[in-house]
Tab-separated table of C-alpha atoms in Angstrom:
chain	number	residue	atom	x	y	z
C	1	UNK	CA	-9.477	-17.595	-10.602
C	2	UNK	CA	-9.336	-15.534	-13.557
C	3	UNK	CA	-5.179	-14.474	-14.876
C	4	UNK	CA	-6.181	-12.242	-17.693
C	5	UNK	CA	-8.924	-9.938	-15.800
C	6	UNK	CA	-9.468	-6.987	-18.775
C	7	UNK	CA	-7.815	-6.806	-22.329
C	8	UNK	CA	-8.319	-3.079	-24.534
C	9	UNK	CA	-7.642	-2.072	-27.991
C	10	UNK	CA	-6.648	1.484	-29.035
C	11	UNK	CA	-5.071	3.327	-31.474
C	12	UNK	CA	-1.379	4.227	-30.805
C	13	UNK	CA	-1.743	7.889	-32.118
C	14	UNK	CA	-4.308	9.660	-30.094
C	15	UNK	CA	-5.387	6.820	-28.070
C	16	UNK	CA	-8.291	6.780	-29.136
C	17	UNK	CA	-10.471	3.222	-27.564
C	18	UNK	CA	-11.584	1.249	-30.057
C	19	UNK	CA	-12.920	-2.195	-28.329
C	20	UNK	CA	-12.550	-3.545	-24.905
C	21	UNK	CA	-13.689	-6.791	-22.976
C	22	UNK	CA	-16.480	-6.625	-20.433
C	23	UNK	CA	-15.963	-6.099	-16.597
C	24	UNK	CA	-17.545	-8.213	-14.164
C	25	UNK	CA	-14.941	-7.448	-11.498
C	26	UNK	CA	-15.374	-4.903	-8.747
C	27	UNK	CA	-11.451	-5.467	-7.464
C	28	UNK	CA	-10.484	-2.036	-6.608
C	29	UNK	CA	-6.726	-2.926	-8.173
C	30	UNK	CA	-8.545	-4.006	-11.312
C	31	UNK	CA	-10.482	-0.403	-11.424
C	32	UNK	CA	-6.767	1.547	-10.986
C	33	UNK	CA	-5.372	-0.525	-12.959
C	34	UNK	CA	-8.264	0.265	-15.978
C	35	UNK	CA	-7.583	4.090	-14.819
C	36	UNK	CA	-4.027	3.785	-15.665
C	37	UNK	CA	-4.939	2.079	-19.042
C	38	UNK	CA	-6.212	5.612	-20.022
C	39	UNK	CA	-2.819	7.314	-18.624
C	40	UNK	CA	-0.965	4.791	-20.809
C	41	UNK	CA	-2.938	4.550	-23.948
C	42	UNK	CA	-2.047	8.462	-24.352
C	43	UNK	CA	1.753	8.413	-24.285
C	44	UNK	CA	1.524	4.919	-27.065
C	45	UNK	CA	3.379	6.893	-29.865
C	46	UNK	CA	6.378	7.628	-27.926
C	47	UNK	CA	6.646	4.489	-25.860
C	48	UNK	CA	8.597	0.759	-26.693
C	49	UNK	CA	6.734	-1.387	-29.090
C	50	UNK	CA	6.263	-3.898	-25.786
C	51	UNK	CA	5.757	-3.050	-22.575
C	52	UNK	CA	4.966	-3.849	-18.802
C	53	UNK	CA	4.087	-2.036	-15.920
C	54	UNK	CA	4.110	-3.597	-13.092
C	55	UNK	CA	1.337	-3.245	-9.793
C	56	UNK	CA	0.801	-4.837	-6.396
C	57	UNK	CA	-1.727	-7.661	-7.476
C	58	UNK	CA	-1.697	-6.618	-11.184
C	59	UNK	CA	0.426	-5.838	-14.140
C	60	UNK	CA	-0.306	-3.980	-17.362
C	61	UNK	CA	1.228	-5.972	-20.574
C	62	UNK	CA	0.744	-3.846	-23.851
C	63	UNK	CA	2.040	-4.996	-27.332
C	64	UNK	CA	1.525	-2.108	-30.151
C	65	UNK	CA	2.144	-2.816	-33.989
C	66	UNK	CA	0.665	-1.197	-37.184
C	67	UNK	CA	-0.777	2.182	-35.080
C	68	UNK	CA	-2.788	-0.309	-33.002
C	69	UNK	CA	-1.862	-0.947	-29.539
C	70	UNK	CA	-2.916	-4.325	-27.480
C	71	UNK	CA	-3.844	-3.920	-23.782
C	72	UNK	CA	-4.405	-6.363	-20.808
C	73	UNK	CA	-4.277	-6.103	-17.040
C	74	UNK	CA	-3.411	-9.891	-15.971
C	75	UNK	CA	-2.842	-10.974	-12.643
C	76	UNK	CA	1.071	-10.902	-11.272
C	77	UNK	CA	1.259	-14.872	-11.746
C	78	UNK	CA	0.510	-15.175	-15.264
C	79	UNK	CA	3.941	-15.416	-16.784
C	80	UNK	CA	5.192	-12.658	-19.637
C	81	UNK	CA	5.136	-15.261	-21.593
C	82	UNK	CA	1.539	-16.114	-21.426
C	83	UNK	CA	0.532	-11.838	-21.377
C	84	UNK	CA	1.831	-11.761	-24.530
C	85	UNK	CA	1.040	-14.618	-26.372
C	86	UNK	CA	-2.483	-13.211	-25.493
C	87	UNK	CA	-1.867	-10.167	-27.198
C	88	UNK	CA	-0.764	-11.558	-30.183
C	89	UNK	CA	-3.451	-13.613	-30.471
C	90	UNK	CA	-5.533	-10.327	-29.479
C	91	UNK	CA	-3.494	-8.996	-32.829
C	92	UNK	CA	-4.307	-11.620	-35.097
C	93	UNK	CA	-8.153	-11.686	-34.357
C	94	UNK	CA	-8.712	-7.588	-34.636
C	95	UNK	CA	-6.508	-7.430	-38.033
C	96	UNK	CA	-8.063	-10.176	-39.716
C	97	UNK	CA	-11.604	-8.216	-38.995
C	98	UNK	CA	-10.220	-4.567	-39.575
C	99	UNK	CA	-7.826	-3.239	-41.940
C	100	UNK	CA	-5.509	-0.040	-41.313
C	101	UNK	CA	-7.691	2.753	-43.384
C	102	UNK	CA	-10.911	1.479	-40.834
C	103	UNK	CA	-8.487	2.065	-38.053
C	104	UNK	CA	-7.526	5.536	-40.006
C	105	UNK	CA	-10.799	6.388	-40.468
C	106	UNK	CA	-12.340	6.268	-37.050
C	107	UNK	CA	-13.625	9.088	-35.112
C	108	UNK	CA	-15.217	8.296	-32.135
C	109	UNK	CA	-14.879	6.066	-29.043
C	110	UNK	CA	-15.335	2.247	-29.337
C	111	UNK	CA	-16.290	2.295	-32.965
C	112	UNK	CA	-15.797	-1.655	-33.363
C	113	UNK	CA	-17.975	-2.533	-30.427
C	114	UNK	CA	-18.900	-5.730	-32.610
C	115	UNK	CA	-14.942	-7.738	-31.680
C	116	UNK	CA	-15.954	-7.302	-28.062
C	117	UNK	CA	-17.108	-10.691	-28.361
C	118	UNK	CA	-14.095	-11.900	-29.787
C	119	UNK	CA	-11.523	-10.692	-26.730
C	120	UNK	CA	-14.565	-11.963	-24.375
C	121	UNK	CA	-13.802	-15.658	-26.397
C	122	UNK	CA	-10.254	-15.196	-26.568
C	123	UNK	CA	-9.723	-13.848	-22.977
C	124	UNK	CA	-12.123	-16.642	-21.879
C	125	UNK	CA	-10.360	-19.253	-23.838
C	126	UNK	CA	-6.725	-18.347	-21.788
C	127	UNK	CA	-8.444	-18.376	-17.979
C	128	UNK	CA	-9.149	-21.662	-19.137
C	129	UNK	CA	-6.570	-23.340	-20.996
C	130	UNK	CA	-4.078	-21.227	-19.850
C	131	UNK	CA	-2.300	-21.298	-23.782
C	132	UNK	CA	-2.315	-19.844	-26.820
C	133	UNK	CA	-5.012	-20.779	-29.865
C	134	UNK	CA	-4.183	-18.808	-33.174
C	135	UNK	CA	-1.132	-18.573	-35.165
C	136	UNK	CA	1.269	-18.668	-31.827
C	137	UNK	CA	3.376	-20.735	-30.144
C	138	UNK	CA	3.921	-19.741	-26.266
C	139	UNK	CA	8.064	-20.919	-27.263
C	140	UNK	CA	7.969	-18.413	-30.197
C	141	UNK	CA	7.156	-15.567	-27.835
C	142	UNK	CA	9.387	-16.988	-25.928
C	143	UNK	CA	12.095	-16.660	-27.779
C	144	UNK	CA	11.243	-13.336	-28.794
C	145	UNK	CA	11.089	-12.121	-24.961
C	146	UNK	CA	14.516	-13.225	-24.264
C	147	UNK	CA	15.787	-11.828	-27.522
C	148	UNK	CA	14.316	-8.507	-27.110
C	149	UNK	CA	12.202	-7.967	-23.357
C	150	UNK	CA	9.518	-5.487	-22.920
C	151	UNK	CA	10.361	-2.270	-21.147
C	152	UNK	CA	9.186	-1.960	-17.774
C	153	UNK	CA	7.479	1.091	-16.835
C	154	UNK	CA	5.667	2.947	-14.183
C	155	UNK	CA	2.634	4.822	-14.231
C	156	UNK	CA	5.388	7.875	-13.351
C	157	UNK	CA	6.694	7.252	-16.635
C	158	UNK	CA	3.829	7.610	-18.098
C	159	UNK	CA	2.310	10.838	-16.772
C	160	UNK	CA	5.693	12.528	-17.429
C	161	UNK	CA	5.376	11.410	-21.047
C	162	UNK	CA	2.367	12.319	-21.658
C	163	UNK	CA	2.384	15.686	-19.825
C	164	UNK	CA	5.622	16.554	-21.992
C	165	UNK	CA	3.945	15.120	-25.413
C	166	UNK	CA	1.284	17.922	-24.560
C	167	UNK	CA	3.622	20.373	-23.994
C	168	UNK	CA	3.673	20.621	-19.662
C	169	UNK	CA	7.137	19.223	-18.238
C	170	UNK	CA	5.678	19.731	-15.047
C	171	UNK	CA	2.462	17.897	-14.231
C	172	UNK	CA	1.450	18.345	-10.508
C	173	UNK	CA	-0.908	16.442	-8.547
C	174	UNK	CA	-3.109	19.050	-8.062
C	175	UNK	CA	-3.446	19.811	-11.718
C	176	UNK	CA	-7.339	19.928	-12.100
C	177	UNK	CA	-6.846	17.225	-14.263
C	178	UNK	CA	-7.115	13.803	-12.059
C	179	UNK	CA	-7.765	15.759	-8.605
C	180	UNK	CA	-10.467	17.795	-7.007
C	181	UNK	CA	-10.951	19.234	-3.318
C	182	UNK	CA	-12.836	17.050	-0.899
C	183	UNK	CA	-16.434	18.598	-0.382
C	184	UNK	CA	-16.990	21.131	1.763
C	185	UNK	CA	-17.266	20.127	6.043
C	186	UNK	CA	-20.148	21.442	8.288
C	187	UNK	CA	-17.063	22.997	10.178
C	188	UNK	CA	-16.090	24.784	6.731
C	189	UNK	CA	-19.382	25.653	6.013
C	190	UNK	CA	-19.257	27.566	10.000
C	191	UNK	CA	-15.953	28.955	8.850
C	192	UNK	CA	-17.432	30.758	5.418
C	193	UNK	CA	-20.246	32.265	7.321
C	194	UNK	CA	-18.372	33.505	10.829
C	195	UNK	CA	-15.678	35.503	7.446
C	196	UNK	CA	-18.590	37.035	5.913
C	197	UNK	CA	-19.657	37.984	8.712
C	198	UNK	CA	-16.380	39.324	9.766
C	199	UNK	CA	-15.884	41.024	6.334
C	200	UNK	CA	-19.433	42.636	6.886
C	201	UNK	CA	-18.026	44.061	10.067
C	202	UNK	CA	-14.781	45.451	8.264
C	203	UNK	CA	-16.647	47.043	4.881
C	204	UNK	CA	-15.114	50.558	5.774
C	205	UNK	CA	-11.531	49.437	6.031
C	206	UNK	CA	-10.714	47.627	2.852
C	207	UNK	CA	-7.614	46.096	3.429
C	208	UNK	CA	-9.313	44.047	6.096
C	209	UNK	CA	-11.971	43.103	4.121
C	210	UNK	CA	-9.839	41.781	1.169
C	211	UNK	CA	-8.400	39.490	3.623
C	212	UNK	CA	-10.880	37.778	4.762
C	213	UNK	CA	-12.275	37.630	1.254
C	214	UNK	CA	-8.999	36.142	0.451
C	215	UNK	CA	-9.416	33.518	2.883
C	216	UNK	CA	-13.262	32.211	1.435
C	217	UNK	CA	-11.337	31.983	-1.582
C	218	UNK	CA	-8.620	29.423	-0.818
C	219	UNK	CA	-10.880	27.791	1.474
C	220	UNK	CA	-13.278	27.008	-1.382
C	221	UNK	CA	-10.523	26.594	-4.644
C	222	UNK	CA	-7.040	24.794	-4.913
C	223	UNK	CA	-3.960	26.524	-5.287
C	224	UNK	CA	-0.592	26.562	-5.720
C	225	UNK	CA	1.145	27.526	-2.459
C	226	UNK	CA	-2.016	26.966	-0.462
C	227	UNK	CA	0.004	27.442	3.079
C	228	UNK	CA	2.312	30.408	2.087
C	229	UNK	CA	-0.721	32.179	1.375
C	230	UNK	CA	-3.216	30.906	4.114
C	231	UNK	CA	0.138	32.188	6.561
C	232	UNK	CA	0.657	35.375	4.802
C	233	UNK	CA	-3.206	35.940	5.224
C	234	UNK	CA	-3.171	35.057	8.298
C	235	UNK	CA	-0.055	37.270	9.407
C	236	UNK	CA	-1.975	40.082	7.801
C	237	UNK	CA	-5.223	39.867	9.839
C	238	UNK	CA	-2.968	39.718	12.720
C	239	UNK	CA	-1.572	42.485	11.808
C	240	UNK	CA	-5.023	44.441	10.995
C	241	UNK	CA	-6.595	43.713	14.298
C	242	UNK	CA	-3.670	44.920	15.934
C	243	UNK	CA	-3.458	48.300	14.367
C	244	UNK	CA	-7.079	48.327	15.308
C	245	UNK	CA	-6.525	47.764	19.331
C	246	UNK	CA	-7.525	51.131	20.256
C	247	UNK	CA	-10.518	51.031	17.885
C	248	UNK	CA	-11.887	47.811	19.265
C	249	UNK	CA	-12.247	45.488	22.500
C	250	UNK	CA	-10.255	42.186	23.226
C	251	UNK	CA	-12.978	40.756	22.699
C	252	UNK	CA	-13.561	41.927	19.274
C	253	UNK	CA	-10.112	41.933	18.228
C	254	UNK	CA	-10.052	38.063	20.189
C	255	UNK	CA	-13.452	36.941	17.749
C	256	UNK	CA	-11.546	38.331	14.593
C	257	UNK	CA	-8.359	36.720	15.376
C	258	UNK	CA	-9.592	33.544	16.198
C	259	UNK	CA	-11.942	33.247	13.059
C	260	UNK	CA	-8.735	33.918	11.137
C	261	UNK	CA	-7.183	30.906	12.236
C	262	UNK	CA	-9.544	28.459	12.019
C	263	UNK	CA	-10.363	29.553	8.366
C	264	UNK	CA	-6.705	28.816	7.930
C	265	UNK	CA	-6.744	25.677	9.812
C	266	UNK	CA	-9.670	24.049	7.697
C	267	UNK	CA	-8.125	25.239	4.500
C	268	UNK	CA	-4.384	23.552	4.937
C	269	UNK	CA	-6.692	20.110	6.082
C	270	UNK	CA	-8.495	20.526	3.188
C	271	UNK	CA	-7.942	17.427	1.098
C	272	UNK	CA	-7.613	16.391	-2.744
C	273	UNK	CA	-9.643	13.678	-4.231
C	274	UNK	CA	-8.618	11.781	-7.166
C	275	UNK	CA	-11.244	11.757	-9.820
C	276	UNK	CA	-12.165	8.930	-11.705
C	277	UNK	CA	-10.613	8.180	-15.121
C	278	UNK	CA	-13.052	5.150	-16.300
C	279	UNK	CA	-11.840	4.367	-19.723
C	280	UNK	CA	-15.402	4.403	-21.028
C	281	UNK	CA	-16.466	1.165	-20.367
C-alpha cells in the first residue's frame, strides 16, 4: 500500500499551483484531503514554515521555504519523520530545476507541468524504499523535528485564516463559496406551482401576494435566517387568511393555509451541498 498518496507544489503568496503528482486513487479521504490542499495553499503566507494537519486516514504535511511551499497527503502511519524528509527532497529536486524569478514570474496554473515526472519518481521512490534519496538524512530531519516540530493545524484554522487574510472574520458555511442548495424535489417543484397559484388567486390584495412571493423565494435561494423568515412568513399568511374569514370559505382559507406550511416545511429541509474544490488536477 501506498504511504505518500499525492504531493503539490505552490507558491506561498497567492497560492498559486505550480506542479502536482498524478492521481490514480478514487479514496474519498484522499479527494477531501486534495480539497483541503486548496483551503491550505491560500492562507501559506501567514502560516508556520512546517506544518501538519491531521485527518481520519490521512494527514497533510507541508514544508514552505523561499515563497515555495511543499505539499503531501501521506497516510497516518508514515512517520513525520519520513513526510518530511519527502518534502525536502521534493525541495531539492524543484530548486535545482527552477530558480526564484521563474517562480516570480509565473502567471497561470501549473506552469511547470514538465517536474510532474520528477514528484511521480520521487513519490514512487518513498512507497518503495520507504527513505530518503537526495541530499537528506531521515536523522537530520530528525533532529530538526525535535528541535523545532511542525504546527499542527486544522482545516478550521485554515478557513479562519484565510477568510480574515481576505478581509471576512466571519466565514459561514453557507457562504456561496464551498456550498450550494440541494436541487430542487418533485414535492418542491408541487410546492412552487400550488404558491403561484395561490398568489394568482390573491393579485388584488398585495400584501398577500408578497407573501407567498416571499416564500418561492427562500424556497429556491439560501439565506441567512432561513427559519425566522419562513416563520414570520408563515405567521403572516396566517394572519392574512384570517382577516379574510368572512371573505372566503374554510375551505379556501383551509387550501391557503395549508399550502403555506408545506412551502415552509420543504424550505427549512432544504439542504446544502458542498461543492467541489478540485485543485485542478
Amino acid at each position: 500500500m501506498s504511504l505518500i498518496l499525492f504531493a503539490f507544489v505552490v507558491r506561498v503568496r497567492d497560492g498559486l499551483p505550480l506542479s502536482a503528482s498524478t492521481d490514480f486513487l478514487h479514496n474519498k479521504e484522499l479527494q477531501e484531503r486534495k480539497q483541503q490542499l486548496k483551503v491550505i495553499s491560500k492562507s501559506l503566507s501567514s502560516l508556520p514554515e512546517r506544518g501538519t494537519v491531521k485527518g481520519h486516514e490521512l494527514n497533510i504535511h507541508f514544508l514552505s521555504s523561499e515563497g515555495v511551499s511543499y505539499m503531501t497527503v501521506c497516510a497516518c502511519g508514515l512517520p513525520a519523520a519520513t513526510a518530511f524528509c519527502f518534502l525536502e527532497d521534493l525541495r531539492w529536486e524543484f530548486t535545482a530545476c527552477f530558480d526564484n524569478s521563474a517562480v516570480a514570474l509565473a502567471s497561470r496554473p501549473y506552469p511547470f507541468l514538465e517536474f510532474d515526472s520528477a514528484i511521480q519518481k520521487l513519490q514512487q521512490h518513498y512507497n518503495q524504499k520507504g527513505g530518503p534519496s537526495l541530499e537528506v538524512t531521515l536523522a537530520e530531519v530528525q533532529e530538526d523535528l525535535r528541535t523545532s516540530p511542525p504546527q499542527v493545524l486544522t482545516i478550521e484554522d485554515m478557513t479562519l485564516t484565510n477568510g480574515a487574510a481576505n478581509g471576512h472574520v466571519e466565514q459561514t458555511a453557507a457562504s456561496g463559496q464551498s456550498q450550494r442548495l440541494e436541487p430542487v424535489s418533485a414535492p418542491g417543484i408541487l410546492s412552487l406551482v400550488l404558491n403561484i397559484m395561490c398568489a394568482a388567486l390573491n393579485l388584488i390584495r398585495g400584501v398577500h401576494l408578497i407573501t407567498y412571493t416571499f416564500q418561492c423565494h427562500l424556497y429556491l435561494f439560501h439565506t441567512c435566517q432561513k427559519k425566522l423568515k419562513s416563520f414570520t412568513l408563515l405567521t403572516l399568511i396566517i394572519l392574512c387568511n384570517a382577516f379574510l374569514f368572512g371573505l372566503r370559505n374554510i375551505w379556501q382559507l383551509a387550501f391557503h393555509m395549508s399550502v403555506a406550511c408545506l412551502s415552509t416545511l420543504l424550505t427549512l429541509h432544504r439542504k446544502l451541498l458542498d461543492r467541489n474544490m478540485d485543485c485542478g488536477v
